[in-house]
CSV table of C-alpha atoms in Angstrom, one decimal:
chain,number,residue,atom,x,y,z
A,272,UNK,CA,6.0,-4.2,-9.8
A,273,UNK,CA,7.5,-7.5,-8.4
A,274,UNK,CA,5.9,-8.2,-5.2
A,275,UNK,CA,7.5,-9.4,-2.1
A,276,UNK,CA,8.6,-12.3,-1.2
A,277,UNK,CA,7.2,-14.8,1.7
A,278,UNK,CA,10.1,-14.8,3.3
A,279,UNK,CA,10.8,-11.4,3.2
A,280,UNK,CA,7.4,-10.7,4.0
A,281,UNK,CA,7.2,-12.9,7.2
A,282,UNK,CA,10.5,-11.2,8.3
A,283,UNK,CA,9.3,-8.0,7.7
A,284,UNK,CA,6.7,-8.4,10.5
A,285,UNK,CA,9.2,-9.7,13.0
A,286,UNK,CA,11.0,-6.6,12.3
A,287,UNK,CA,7.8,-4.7,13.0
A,288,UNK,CA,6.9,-6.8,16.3
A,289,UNK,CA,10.3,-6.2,17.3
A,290,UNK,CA,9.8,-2.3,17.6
A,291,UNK,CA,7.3,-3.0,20.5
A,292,UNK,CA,9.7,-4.5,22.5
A,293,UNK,CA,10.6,-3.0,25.7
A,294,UNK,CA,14.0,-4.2,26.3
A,295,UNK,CA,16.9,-2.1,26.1
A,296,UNK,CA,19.6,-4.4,25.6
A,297,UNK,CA,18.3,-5.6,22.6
A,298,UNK,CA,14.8,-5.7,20.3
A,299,UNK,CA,13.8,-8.9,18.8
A,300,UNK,CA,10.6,-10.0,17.2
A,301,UNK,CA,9.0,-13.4,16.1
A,302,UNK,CA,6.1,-14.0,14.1
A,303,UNK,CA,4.8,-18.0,13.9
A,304,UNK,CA,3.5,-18.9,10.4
A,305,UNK,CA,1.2,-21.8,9.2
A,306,UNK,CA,0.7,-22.5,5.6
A,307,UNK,CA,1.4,-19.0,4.5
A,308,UNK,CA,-0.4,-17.8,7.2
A,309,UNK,CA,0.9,-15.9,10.4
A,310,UNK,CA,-0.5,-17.4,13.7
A,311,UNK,CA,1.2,-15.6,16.6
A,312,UNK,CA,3.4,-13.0,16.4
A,313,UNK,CA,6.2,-11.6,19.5
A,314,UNK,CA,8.7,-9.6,20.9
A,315,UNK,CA,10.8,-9.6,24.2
A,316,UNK,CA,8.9,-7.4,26.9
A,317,UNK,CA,7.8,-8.2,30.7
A,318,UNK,CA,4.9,-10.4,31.7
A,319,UNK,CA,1.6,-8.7,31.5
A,320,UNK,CA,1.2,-5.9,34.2
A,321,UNK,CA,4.9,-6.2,35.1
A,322,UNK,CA,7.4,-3.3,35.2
A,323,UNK,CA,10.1,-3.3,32.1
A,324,UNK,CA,12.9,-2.3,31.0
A,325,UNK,CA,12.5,0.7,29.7
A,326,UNK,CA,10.8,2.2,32.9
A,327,UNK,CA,12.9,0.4,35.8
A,328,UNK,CA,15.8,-0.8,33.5
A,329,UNK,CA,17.0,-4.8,32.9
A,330,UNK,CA,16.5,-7.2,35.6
A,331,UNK,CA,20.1,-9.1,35.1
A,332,UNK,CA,21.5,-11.8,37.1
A,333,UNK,CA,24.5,-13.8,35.6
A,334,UNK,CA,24.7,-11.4,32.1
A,335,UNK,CA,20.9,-12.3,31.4
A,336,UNK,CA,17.9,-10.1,32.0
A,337,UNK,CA,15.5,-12.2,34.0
A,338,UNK,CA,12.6,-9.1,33.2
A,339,UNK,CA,12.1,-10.2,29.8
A,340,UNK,CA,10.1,-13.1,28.0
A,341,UNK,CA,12.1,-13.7,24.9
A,342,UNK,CA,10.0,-12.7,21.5
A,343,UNK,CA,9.7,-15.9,20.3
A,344,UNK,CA,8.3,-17.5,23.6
A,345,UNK,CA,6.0,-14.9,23.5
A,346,UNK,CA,4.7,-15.8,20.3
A,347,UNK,CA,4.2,-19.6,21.5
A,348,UNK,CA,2.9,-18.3,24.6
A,349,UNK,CA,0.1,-16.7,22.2
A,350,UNK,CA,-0.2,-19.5,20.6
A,351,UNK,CA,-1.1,-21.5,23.7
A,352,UNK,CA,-3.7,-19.2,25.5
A,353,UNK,CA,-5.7,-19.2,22.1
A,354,UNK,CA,-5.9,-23.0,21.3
A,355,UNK,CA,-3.7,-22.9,18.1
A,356,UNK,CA,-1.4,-25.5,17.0
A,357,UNK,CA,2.4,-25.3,16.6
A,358,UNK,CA,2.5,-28.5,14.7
A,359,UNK,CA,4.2,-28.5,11.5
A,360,UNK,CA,4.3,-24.3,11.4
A,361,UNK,CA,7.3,-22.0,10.8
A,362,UNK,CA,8.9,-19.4,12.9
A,363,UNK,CA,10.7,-15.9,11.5
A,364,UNK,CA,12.9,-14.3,14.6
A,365,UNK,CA,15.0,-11.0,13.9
A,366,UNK,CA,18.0,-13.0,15.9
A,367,UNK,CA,19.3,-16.3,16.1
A,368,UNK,CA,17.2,-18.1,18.9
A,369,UNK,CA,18.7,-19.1,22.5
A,370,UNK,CA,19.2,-22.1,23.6
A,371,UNK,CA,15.8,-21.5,26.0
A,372,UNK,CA,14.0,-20.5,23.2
A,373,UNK,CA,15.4,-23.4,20.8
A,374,UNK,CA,14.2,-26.1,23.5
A,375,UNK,CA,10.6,-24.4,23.5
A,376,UNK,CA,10.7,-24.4,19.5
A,377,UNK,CA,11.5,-27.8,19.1
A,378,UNK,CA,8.8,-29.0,22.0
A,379,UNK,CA,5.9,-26.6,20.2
A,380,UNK,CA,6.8,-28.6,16.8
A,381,UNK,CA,7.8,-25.8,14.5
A,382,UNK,CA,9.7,-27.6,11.8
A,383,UNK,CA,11.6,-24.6,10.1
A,384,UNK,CA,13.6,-21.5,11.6
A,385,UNK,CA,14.1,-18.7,9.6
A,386,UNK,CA,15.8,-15.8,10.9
A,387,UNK,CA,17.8,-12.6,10.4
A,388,UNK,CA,20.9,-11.9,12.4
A,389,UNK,CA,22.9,-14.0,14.0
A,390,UNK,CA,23.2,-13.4,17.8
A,391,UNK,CA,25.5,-15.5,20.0
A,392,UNK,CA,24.4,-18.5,17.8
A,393,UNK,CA,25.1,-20.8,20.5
A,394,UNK,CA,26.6,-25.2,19.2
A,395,UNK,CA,24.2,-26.3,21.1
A,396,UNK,CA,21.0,-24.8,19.9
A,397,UNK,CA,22.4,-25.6,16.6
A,398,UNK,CA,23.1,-29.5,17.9
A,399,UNK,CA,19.4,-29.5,19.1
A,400,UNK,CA,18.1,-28.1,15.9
A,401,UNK,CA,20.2,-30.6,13.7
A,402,UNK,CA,18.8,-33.5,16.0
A,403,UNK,CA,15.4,-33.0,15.7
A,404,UNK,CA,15.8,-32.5,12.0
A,405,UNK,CA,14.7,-28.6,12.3
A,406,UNK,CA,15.7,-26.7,8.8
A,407,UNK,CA,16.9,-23.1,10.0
A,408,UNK,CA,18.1,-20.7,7.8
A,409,UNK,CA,19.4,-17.2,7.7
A,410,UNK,CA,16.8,-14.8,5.6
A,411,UNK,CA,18.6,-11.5,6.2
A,412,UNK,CA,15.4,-8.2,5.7
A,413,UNK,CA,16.2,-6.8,2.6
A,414,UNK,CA,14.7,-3.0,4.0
A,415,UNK,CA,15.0,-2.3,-0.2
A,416,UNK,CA,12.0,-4.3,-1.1
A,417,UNK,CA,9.8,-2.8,2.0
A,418,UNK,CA,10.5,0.7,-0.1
A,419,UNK,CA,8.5,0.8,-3.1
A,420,UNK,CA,10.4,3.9,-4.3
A,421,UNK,CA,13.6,2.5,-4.0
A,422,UNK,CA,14.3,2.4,-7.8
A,423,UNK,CA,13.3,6.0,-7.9
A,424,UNK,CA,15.4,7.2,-5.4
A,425,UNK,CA,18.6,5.7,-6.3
A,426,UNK,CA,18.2,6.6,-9.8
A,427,UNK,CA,17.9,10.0,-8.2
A,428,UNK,CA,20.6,9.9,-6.1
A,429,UNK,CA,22.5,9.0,-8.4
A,430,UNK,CA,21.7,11.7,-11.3
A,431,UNK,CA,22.2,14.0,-8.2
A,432,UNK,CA,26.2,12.8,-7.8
A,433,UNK,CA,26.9,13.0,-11.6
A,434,UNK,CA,25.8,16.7,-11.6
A,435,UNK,CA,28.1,16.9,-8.9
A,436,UNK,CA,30.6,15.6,-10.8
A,437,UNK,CA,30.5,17.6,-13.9
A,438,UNK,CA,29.8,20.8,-11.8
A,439,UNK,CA,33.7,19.9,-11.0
A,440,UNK,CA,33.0,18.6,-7.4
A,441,UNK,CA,36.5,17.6,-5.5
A,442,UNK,CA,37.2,13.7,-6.4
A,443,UNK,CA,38.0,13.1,-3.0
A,444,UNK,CA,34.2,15.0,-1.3
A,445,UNK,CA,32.4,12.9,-4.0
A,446,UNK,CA,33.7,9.7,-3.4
A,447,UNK,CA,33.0,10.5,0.2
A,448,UNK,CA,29.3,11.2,-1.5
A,449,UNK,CA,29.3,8.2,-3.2
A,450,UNK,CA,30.2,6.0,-0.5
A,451,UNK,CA,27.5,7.9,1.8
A,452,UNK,CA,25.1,6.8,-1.1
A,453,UNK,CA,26.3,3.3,-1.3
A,454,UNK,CA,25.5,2.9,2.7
A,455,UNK,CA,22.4,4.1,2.9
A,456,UNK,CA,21.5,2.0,-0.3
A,457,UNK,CA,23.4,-0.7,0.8
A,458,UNK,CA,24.4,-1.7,-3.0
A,459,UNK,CA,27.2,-0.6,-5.3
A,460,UNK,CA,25.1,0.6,-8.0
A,461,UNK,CA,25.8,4.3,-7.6
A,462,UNK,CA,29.6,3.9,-8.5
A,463,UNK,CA,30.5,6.3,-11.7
């Protein structure tokens, strides 16, 4: 078994942290990592004791909800009220930070950005990254190697569509199959 790696790892948990979020126009998640180890983690929600989104719906005001505390904030926020340092650490985001959350990333001292979607990837968060010498790079969640039965299942899935096709299945419904398959795997590997 080939374990997982960091990177996919770290991301993994913003994806998790991002399912606590209670905003409704989009979920993101941000965990903050030190030498291999995670030191705050995220997501975009309401202050503590506030109303959110999901009860009272977004607060917005000029396309921006003004409710919500963007994830990775949140996670320097944490960081803050427990006396740990940013200095030198790493942060994994599910989107592409905004220029808000850029500024307080570069101030905390996080020297590497590694996240999954992009999201309105706005020039100048990119400028300000590039000028204070910040690496940032795309690690997209590969959901396969969170499933340890993924083998087993495509294999499966796959034995399934070639019974199909030699119990004389219509071309045209089993490449429709096939193609179902090859979504929900996201890989080519079922193709007969």
């Amino acid at each position: 078994m080939q374990r997982i790696s960091w990177d996919q790892y770290f991301m993994a948990q913003s994806h998790l942290l991002a399912l606590r979020s209670t905003c409704t126009r989009l979920m993101v998640g941000a965990t903050i990592v030190r030498e291999k180890r995670i030191i705050a983690g995220g997501y975009n929600g309401s202050v503590t004791g506030g109303a959110h989104c999901i009860d009272d719906g977004c607060y917005v005001v000029d396309n921006h909800c003004i409710r919500t505390i963007h994830a990775e904030v949140n996670a320097l926020l944490q960081c803050a009220k427990f006396g740990v340092p940013t200095e030198g650490s790493e942060i994994y985001v599910t989107h592409f930070p905004c220029v808000h959350c850029s500024k307080a990333i570069i101030q905390a001292g996080v020297r590497s950005v590694y996240y999954a979607k992009d999201y309105k990837n706005h020039p100048y968060a990119k400028e300000m990254f590039r000028e204070a010498g910040i690496e940032v790079v795309q690690v997209e969640l590969d959901e396969m190697s969170l499933d340890q039965q993924h083998l087993e299942k495509m294999k499966f899935t796959a034995e399934l569509l070639d019974k199909l096709d030699k119990a004389g299945v219509e071309e045209e419904e089993l490449r429709q199959l096939r193609d179902e398959a090859n979504t929900l795997f996201t890989q080519n590997i079922l193709r007969g």
